[in-house]
Coordinates of C-alpha atoms and ligand atoms in Angstrom, one line a residue:
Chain N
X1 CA 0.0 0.0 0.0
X2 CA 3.2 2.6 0.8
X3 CA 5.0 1.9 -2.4
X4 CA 6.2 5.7 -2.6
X5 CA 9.2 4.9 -5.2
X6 CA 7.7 4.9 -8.8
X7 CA 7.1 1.2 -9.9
X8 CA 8.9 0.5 -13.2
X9 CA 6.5 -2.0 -14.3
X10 CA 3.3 1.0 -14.4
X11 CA 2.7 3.0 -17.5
X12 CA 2.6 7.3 -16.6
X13 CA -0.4 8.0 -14.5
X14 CA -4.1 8.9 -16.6
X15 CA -5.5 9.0 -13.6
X16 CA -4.2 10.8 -10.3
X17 CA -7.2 10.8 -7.3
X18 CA -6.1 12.6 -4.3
X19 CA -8.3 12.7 -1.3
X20 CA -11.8 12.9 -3.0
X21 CA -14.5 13.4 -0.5
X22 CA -18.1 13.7 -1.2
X23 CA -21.4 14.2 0.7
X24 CA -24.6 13.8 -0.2
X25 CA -26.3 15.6 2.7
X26 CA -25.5 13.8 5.8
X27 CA -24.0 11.2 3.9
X28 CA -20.4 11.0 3.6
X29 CA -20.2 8.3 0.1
X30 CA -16.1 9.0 -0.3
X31 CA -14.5 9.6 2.5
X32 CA -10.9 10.4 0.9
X33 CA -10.5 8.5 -1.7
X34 CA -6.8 8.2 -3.4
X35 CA -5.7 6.4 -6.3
X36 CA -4.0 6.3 -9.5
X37 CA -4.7 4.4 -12.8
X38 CA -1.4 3.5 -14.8
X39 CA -1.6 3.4 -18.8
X40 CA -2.6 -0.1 -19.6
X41 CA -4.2 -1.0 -16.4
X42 CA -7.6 -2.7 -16.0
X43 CA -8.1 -1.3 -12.6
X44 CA -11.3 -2.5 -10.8
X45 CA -13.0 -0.5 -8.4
X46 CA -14.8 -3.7 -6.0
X47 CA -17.2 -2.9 -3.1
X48 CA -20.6 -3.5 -1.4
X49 CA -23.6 -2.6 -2.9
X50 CA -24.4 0.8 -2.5
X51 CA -20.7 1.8 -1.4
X52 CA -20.1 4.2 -3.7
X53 CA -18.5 2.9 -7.0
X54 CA -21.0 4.6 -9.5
X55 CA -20.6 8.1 -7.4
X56 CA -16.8 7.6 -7.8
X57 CA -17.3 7.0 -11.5
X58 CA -18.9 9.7 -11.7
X59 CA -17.0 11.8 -10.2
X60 CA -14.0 10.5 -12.5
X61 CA -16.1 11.3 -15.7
X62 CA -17.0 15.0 -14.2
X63 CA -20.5 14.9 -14.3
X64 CA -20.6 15.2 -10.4
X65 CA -18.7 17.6 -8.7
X66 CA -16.4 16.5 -5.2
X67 CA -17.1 18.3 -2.0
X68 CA -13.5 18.2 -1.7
X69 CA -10.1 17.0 -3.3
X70 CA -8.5 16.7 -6.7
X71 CA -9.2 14.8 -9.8
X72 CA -6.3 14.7 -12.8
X73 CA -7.4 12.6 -16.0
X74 CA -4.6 12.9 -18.8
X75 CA -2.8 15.0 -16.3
X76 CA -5.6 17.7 -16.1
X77 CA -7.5 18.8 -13.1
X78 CA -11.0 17.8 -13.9
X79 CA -12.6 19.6 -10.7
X80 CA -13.9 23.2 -11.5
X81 CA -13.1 23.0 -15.2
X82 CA -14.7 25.0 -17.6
X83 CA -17.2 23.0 -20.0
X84 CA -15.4 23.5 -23.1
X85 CA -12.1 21.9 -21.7
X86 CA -14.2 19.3 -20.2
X87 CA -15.8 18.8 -23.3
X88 CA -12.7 18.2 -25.1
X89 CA -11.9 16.1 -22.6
X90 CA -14.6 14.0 -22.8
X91 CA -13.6 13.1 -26.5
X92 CA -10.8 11.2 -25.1
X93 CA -13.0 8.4 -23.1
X94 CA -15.7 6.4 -23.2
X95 CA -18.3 5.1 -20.4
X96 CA -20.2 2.3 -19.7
X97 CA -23.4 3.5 -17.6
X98 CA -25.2 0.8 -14.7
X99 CA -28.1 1.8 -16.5
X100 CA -26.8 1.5 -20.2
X101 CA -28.2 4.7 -20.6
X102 CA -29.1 4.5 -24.3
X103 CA -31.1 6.9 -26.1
X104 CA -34.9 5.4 -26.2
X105 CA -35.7 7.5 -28.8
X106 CA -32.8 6.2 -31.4
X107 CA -32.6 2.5 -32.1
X108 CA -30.1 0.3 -31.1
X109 CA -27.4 1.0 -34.6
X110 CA -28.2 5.0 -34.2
X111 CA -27.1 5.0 -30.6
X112 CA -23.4 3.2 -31.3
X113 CA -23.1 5.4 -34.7
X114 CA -23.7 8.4 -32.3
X115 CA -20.3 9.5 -31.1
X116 CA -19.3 8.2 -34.7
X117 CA -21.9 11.1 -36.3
X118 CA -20.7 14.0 -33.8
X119 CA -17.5 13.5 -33.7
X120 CA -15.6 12.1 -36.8
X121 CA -16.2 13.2 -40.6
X122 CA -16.7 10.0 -41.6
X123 CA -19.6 9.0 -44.1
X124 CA -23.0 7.2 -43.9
X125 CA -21.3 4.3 -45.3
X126 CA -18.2 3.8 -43.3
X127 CA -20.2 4.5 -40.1
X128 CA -22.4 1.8 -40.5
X129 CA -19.6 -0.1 -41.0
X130 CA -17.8 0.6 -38.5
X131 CA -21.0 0.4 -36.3
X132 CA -21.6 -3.6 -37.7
X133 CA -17.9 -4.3 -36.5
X134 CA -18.8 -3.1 -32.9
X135 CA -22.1 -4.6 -32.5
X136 CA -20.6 -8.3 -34.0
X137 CA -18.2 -7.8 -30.8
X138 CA -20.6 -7.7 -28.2
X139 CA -22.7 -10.3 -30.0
X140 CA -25.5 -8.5 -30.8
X141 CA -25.1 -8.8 -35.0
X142 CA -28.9 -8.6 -36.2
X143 CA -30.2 -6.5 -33.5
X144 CA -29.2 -3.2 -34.9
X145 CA -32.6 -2.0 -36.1
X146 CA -34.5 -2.6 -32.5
X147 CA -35.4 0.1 -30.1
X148 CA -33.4 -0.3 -26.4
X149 CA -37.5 -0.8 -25.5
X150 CA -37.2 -4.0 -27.1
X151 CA -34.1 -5.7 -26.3
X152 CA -33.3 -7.5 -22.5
X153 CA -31.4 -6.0 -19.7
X154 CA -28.2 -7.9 -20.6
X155 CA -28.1 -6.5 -24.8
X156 CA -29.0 -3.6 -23.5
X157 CA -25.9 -3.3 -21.3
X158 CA -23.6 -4.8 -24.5
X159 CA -25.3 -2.3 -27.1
X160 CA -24.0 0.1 -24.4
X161 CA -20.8 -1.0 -24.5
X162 CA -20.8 -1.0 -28.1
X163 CA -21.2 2.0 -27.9
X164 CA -18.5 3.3 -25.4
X165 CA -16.1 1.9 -27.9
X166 CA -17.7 3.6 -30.5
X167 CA -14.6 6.4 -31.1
X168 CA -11.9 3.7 -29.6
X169 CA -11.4 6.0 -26.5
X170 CA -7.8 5.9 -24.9
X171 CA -9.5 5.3 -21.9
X172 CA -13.0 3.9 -20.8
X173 CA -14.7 3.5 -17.8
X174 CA -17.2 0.8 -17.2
X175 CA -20.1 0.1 -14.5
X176 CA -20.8 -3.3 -13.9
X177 CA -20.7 -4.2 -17.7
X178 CA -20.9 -7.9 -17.4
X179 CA -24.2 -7.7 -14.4
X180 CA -27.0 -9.3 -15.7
X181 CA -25.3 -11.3 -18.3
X182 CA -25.0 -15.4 -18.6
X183 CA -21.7 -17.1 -18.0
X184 CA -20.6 -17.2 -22.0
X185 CA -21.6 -13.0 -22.8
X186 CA -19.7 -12.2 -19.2
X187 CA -16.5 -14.0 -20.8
X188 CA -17.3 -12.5 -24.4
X189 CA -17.3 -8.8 -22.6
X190 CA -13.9 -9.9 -20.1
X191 CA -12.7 -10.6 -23.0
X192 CA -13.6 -7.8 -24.9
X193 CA -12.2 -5.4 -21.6
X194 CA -8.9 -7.3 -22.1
X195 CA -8.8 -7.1 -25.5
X196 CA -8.9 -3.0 -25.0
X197 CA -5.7 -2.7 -23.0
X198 CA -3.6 -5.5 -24.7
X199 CA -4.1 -5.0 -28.8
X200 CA -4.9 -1.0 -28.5
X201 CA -3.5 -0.5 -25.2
X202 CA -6.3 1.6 -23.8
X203 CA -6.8 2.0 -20.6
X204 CA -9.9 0.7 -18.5
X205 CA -11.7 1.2 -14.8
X206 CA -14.2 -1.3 -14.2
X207 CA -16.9 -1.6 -11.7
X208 CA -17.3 -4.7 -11.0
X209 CA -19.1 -7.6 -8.1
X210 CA -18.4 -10.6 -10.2
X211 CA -14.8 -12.0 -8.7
X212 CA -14.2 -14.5 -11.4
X213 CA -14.3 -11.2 -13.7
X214 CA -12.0 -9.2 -11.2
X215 CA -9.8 -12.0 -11.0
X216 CA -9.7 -12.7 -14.8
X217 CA -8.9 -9.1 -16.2
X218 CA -7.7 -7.2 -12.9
X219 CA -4.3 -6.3 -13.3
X220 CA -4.9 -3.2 -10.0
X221 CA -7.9 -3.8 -7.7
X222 CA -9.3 -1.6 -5.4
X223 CA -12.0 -2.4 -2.6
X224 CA -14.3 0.2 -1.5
X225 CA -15.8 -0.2 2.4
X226 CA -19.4 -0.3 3.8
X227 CA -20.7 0.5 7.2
X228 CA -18.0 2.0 9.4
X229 CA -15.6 2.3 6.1
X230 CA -17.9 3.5 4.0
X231 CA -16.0 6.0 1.4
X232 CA -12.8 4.3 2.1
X233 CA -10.3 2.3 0.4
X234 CA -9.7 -1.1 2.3
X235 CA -7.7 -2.8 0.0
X236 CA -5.6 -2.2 -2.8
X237 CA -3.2 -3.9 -4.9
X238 CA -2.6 -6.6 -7.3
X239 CA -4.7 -9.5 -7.8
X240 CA -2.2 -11.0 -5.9
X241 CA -2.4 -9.2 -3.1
X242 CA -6.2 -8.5 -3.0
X243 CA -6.2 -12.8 -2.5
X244 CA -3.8 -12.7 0.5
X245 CA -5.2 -9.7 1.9
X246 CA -5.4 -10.6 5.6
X247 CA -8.8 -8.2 5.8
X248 CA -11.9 -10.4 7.1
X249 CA -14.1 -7.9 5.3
X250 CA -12.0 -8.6 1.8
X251 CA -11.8 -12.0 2.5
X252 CA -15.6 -12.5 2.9
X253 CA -16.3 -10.6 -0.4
X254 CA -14.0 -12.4 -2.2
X255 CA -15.4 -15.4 -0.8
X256 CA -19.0 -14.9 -0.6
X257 CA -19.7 -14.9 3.0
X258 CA -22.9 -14.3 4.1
X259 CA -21.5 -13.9 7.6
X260 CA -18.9 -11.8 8.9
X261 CA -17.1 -8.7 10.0
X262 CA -19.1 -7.4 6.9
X263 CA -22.2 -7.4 7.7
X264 CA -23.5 -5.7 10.8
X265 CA -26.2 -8.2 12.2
X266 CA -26.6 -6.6 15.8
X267 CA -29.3 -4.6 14.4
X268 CA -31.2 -8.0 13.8
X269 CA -30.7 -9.5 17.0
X270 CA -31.7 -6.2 18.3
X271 CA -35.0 -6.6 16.5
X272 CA -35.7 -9.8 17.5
X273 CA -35.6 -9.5 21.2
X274 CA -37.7 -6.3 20.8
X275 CA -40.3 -8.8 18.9
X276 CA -39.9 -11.9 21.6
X277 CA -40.5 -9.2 24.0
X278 CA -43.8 -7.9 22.5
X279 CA -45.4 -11.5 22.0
Chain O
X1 CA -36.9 29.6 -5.7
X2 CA -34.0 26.8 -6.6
X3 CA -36.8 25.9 -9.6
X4 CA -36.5 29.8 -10.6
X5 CA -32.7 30.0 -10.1
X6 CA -32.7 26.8 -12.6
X7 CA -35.3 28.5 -15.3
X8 CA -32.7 31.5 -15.5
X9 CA -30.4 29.6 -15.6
X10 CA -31.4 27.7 -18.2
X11 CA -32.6 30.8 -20.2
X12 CA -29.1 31.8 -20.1
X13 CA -27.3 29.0 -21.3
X14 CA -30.2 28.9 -24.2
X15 CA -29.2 32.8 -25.2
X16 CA -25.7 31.4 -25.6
X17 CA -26.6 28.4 -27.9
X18 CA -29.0 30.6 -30.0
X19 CA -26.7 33.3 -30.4
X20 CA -23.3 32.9 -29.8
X21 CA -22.3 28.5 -30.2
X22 CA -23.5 29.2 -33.9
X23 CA -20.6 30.9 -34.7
X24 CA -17.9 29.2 -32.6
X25 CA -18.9 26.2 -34.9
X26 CA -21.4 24.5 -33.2
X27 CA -24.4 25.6 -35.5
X28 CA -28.2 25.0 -35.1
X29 CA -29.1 21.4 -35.7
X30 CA -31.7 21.9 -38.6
X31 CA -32.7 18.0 -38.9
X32 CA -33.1 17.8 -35.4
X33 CA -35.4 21.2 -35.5
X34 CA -37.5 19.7 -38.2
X35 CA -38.4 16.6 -35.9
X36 CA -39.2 18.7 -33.5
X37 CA -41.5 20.6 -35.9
X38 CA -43.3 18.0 -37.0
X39 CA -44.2 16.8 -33.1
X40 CA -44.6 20.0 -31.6
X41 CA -46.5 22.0 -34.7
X42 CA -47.9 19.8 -37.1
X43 CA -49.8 16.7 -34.9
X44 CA -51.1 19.8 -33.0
X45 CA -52.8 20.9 -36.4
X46 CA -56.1 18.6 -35.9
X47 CA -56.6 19.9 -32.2
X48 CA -55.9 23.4 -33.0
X49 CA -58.1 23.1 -35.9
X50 CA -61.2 21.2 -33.8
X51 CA -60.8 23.8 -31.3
X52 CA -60.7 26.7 -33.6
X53 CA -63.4 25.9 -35.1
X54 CA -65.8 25.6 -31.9
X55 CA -64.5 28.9 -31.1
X56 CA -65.5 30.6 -33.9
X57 CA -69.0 28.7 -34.4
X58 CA -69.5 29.8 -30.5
X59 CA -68.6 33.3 -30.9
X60 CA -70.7 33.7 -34.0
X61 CA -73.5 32.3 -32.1
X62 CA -73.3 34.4 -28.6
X63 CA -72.4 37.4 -30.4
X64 CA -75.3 37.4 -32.5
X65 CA -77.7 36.6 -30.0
X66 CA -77.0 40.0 -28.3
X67 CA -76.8 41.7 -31.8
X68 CA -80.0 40.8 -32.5
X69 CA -81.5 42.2 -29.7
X70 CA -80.1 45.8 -31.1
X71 CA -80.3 44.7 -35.1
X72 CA -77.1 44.9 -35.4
X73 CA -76.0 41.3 -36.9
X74 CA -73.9 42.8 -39.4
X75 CA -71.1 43.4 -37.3
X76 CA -70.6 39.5 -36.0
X77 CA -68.4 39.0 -38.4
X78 CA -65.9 41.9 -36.7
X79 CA -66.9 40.8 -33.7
X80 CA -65.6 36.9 -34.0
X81 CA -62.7 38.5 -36.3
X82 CA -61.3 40.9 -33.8
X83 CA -61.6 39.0 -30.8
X84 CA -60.0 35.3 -33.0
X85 CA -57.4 37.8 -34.1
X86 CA -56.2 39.8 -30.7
X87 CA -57.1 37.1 -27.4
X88 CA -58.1 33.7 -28.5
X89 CA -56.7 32.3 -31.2
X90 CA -53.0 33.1 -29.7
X91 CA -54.7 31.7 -26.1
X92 CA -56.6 29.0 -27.0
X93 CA -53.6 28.1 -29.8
X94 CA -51.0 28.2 -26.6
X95 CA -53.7 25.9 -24.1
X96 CA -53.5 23.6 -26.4
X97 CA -49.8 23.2 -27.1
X98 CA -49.0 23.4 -23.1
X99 CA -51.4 20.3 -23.2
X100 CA -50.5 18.2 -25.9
X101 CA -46.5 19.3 -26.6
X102 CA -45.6 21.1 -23.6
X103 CA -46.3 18.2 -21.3
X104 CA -44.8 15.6 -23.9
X105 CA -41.4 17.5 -24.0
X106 CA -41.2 17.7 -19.8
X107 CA -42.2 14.1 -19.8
X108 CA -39.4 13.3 -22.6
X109 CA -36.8 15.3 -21.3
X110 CA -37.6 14.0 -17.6
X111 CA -37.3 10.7 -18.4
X112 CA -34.0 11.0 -20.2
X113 CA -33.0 12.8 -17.3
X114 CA -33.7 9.6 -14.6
X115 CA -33.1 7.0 -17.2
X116 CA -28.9 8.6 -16.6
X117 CA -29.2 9.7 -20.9
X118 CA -28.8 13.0 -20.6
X119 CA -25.8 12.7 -18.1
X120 CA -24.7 10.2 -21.2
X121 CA -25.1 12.4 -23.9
X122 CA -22.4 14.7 -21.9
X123 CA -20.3 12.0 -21.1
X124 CA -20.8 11.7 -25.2
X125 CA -19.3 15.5 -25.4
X126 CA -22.7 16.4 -26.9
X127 CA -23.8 19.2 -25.2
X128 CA -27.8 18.1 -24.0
X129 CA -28.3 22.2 -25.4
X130 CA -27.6 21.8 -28.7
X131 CA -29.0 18.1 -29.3
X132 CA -32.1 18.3 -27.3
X133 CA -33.0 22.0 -26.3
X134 CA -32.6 23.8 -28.9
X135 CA -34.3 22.1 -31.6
X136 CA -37.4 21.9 -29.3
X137 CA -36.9 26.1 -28.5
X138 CA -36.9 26.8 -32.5
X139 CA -39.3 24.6 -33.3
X140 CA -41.8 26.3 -30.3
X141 CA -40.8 29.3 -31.7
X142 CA -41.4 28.8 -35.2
X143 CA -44.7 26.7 -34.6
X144 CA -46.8 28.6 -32.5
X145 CA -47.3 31.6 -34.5
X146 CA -48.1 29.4 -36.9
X147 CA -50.3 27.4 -35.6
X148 CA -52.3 30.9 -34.3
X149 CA -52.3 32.1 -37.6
X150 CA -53.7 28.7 -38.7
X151 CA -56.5 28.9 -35.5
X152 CA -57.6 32.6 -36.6
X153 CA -58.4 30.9 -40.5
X154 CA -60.4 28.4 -38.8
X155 CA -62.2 30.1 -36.4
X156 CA -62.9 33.0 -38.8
X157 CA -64.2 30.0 -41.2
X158 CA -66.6 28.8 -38.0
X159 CA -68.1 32.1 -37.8
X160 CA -68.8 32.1 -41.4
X161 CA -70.9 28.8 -41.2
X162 CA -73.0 30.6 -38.5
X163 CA -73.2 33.7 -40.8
X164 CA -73.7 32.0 -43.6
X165 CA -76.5 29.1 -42.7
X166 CA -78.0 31.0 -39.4
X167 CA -78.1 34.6 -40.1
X168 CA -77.9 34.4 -44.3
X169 CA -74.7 36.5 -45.0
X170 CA -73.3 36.2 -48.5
X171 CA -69.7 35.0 -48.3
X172 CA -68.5 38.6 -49.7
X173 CA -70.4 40.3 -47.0
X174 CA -69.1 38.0 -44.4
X175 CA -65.3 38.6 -45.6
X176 CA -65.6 42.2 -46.1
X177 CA -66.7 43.0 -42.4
X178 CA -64.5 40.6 -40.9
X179 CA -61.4 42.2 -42.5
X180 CA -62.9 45.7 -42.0
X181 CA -62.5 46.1 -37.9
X182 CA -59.1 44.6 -38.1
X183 CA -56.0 46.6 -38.8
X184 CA -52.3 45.1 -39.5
X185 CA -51.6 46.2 -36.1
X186 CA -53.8 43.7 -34.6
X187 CA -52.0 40.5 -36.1
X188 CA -49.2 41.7 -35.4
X189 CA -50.0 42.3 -31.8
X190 CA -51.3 38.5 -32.0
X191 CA -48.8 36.8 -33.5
X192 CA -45.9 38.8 -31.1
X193 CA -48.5 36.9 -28.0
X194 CA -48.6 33.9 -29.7
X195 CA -44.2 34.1 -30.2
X196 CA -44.1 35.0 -26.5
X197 CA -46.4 32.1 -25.4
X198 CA -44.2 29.9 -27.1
X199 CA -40.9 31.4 -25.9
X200 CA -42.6 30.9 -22.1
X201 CA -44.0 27.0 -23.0
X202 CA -40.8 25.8 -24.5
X203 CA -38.3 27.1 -21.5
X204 CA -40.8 26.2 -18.4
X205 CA -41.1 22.8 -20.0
X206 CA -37.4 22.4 -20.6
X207 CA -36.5 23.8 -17.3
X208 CA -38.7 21.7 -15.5
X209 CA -38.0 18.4 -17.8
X210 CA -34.2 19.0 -17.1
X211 CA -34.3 19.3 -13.5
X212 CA -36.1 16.0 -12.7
X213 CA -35.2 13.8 -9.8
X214 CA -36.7 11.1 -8.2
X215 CA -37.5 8.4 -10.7
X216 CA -41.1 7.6 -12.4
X217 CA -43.0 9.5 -9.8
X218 CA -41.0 12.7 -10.0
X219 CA -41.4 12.4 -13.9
X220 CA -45.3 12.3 -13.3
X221 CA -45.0 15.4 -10.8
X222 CA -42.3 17.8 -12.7
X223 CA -44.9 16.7 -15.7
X224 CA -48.4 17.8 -14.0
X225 CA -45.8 21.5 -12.6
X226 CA -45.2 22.3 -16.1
X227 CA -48.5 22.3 -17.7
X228 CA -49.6 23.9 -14.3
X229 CA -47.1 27.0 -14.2
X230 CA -47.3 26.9 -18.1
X231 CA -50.8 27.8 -18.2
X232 CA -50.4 30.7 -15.2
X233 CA -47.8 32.4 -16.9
X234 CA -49.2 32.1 -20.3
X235 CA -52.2 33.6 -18.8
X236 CA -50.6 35.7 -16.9
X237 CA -48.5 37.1 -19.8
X238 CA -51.4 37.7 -21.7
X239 CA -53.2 40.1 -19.5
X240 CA -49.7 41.9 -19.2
X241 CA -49.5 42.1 -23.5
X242 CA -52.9 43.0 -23.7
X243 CA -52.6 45.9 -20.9
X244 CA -49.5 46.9 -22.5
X245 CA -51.1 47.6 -26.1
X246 CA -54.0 48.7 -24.6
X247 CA -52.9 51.6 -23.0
Ligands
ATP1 N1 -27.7 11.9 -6.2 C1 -27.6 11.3 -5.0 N2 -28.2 11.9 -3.9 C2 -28.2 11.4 -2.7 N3 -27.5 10.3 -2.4 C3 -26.9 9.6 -3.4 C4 -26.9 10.1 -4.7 N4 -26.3 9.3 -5.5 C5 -25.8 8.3 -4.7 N5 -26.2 8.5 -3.5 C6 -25.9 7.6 -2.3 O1 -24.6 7.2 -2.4 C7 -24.4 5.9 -2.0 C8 -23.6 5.2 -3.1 O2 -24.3 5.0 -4.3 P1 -23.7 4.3 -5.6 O3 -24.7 4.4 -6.6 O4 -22.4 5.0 -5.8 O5 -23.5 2.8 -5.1 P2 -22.8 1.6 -5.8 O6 -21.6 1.3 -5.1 O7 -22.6 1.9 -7.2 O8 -23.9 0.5 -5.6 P3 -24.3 -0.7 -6.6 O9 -23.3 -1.7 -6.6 O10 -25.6 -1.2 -6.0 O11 -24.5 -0.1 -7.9 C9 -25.8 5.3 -1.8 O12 -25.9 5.2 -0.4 C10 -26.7 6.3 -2.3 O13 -27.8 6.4 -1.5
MG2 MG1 -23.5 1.3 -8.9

């Protein structure tokens, strides 16, 4: 975790976080938050639900402002920039929403060719193209012409994708892109992710719950606490390292664990005397 | 208050991207506006046009009854011209479009917003002002006077049928007195109400679409707020125009 001399196996830094903290209200989500994502990396940002990982995505793709700290992507501070520099920006990466967030009102083909339309001079033809290639790679050759209304959850999440990769962004960041999807798709989109950093040496973050996906294209994890640690980072390292982490609350989520030092269960015993009581 | 901070907000950002984006390269998106067109002016046409008509056939019909008491049918045709021309056409024209495209583009824009696409689009580095607001702002723009202009045709053609069938006025006669109490002035004061009910529409909507939170439900609220202030400050608008010429 102290590994202050520069390692000479990471790329330069195209992400430096630095004590993010945000509250929402009462809530603190991050609670200083600092990292940094090497060129090349698949980091993966791990965590209970509801710990935060979307909110630090979020904050990482500017769209949500911190209540304190600093965020560099390509070496620029991202916090209080202006729009047009975070527009530019924003034409160097892609993202992956939880949601998939395509447009309802374009079909599934229109949304992937969008990025394609604004930003390149490209023609009709070559678009739709290019737009073929991207769907054939997350499977989903034939189902150009739907609406997102009328695909499942799981294409949904893939036409998504497809579309993050629309531009082949040096850098993309992706939120839970394999939830929802059956054992074959989840290895078609790993592979996909690692296909990204080792032929066109891009750059990925990924938010992800499934370990055999954080332990097939991790190369730096991160682990995100709940309860007590909530907004803090309680592991970080290698894959390597994440597995040995001494950590009862890493080793349970690694492992599954419905009991634990994660989980808080006095509240439940709490409850059930007060109801034992009452009858 | 925050909802008013956000409307002028908005209205600002909206000056820029009419006025000054266009020349820094980023220009108007005319397909986009033509959509827009199409759902916000021309599928109002049939309402507009049922409602126009009812008008006019209803002020031909109480304005005559009272006439007749003096003998004075002849001037009905002013009457139901004057009054389509300067209050309800541009009124009745803007009630209908907070109803049937006001609410549809607070609903859209709502549901994009919860859904995470509009945050998407600007993770996109497409600016949610130039893709989605201001092809809906032109359109309003464009449309409404239109459509008013369109309303005062067919109400003036529902008072003819009264005219006409009821109190036997020759088609000439009817024309000639309808045009003869209105002056230039008077369209013009209509159609400026009618471009000022759609400049107030098309931002409330926007505002309130935009500023959504809290899933389906706060969809179905900010939805049911924007007709609801739409329709005060259209109406509210309208007394001010109207003083404002009057005097
Ligand atoms: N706009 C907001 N306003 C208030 N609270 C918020 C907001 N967005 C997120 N939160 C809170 O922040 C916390 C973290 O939410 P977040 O969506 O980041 O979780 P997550 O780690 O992505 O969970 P999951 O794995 O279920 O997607 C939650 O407790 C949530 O209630
Ligand atoms: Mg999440």
């Amino acid at each position: 975790m102290s590994a202050a001399e520069p390692d000479a196996t990471l790329g330069e830094p195209i992400i430096e976080v630095d004590s993010l903290v945000r509250h929402f209200g009462k809530q603190t989500v991050l609670n200083g938050v600092s990292f940094k994502v090497h060129a090349g990396d698949t980091f993966v940002i791990m965590g209970g639900s509801g710990c935060g990982k979307s909110t630090l995505l979020r904050h990482l793709i500017g769209t949500e402002k911190p209540t304190s700290g600093s965020i560099k992507i390509f070496g620029q501070e991202i916090t209080g920039m202006k729009a047009d520099a975070l527009q530019k920006l924003r034409g160097r990466y892609g993202m992956l929403f939880q949601s998939g967030a395509l447009l309802q009102s374009l079909t599934v083909a229109e949304n992937v060719a969008l990025p394609l339309v604004e930003h390149t001079p490209l023609d009709a033809g070559l678009i739709d193209t290019v737009v073929k290639m991207k769907l054939e790679q997350v499977g989903l050759t034939g189902h150009g012409h739907k609406k997102p209304s009328e695909i499942s959850g799981g294409m949904k999440k893939r036409a998504a994708l497809a579309r993050a990769l629309a531009l082949d962004p040096p850098l993309v960041f992706s939120d839970e892109p394999t939830a929802g999807l059956d054992p074959i798709m989840t290895a078609v989109v790993d592979e996909l992710t690692q296909r990204l950093t080792q032929k066109i040496g891009a750059t990925v973050v990924v938010v992800t719950h499934d370990m055999n996906s954080v332990f097939r294209i991790g190369t730096r994890i991160i682990m995100l606490g709940t309860g007590a640690n909530q907004g803090r980072i309680i592991a970080q390292g290698t894959p390597e390292e994440i597995r040995a982490d001494p950590d009862p609350a890493v080793q349970q989520f690694i492992n599954g664990d419905p009991d634990g030092d994660g989980v808080d269960d006095t509240g439940e015993l709490l409850y059930r005397d007060m109801l034992l009581r009452k009858l | 208050m925050e909802a008013f901070r956000q409307y002028l907000a908005l209205c600002g950002s909206l000056l820029f991207w009419l006025f000054v984006a266009p020349f820094r390269g980023k220009p108007w998106r005319i397909g986009h506006t033509f959509a827009q067109i199409v759902r916000i002016g021309v599928h109002a046409v049939p309402m507009s046009a049922l409602t126009a008509l009812t008008i006019g056939v209803v002020l031909a019909m109480q304005s005559a009854a009272q006439l007749a008491k003096l003998g004075a049918t002849v001037y009905v045709p002013g009457l139901v011209s004057s009054s389509l021309i300067r209050e309800l056409a541009p009124l009745v024209t803007a009630v209908i479009v907070i109803g049937r495209s006001g609410s549809s583009v607070t609903a859209e824009l709502g549901t994009m917003k919860v859904s995470e696409e509009i945050e998407a689009l600007e993770v996109m580095a497409i600016p949610p002002m130039s893709y989605l607001i201001i092809p809906r702002f032109l359109a309003m723009v464009i449309m409404m006077p239109l459509l008013a202009v369109f309303s005062i045709y067919v109400g003036l053609a529902g008072g003819w049928l009264i005219s006409h069938y009821s109190l036997h006025m020759s088609t000439a006669f009817y024309v000639t007195h309808a045009l003869q109490y209105v002056e230039l002035r008077d369209v013009g004061i209509g159609l400026l109400k009618s471009g000022v009910f759609g400049v107030l529409i098309v931002t409330i909507a926007c505002s309130i679409g935009l500023n959504v939170s809290g899933g389906a439900e706060g969809v179905g609220l900010a939805t049911t707020r924007s007709v609801v202030v739409s329709l005060l400050s259209v109406f509210v608008a309208n007394a001010l125009l109207t003083a404002l010429f009057f005097f």
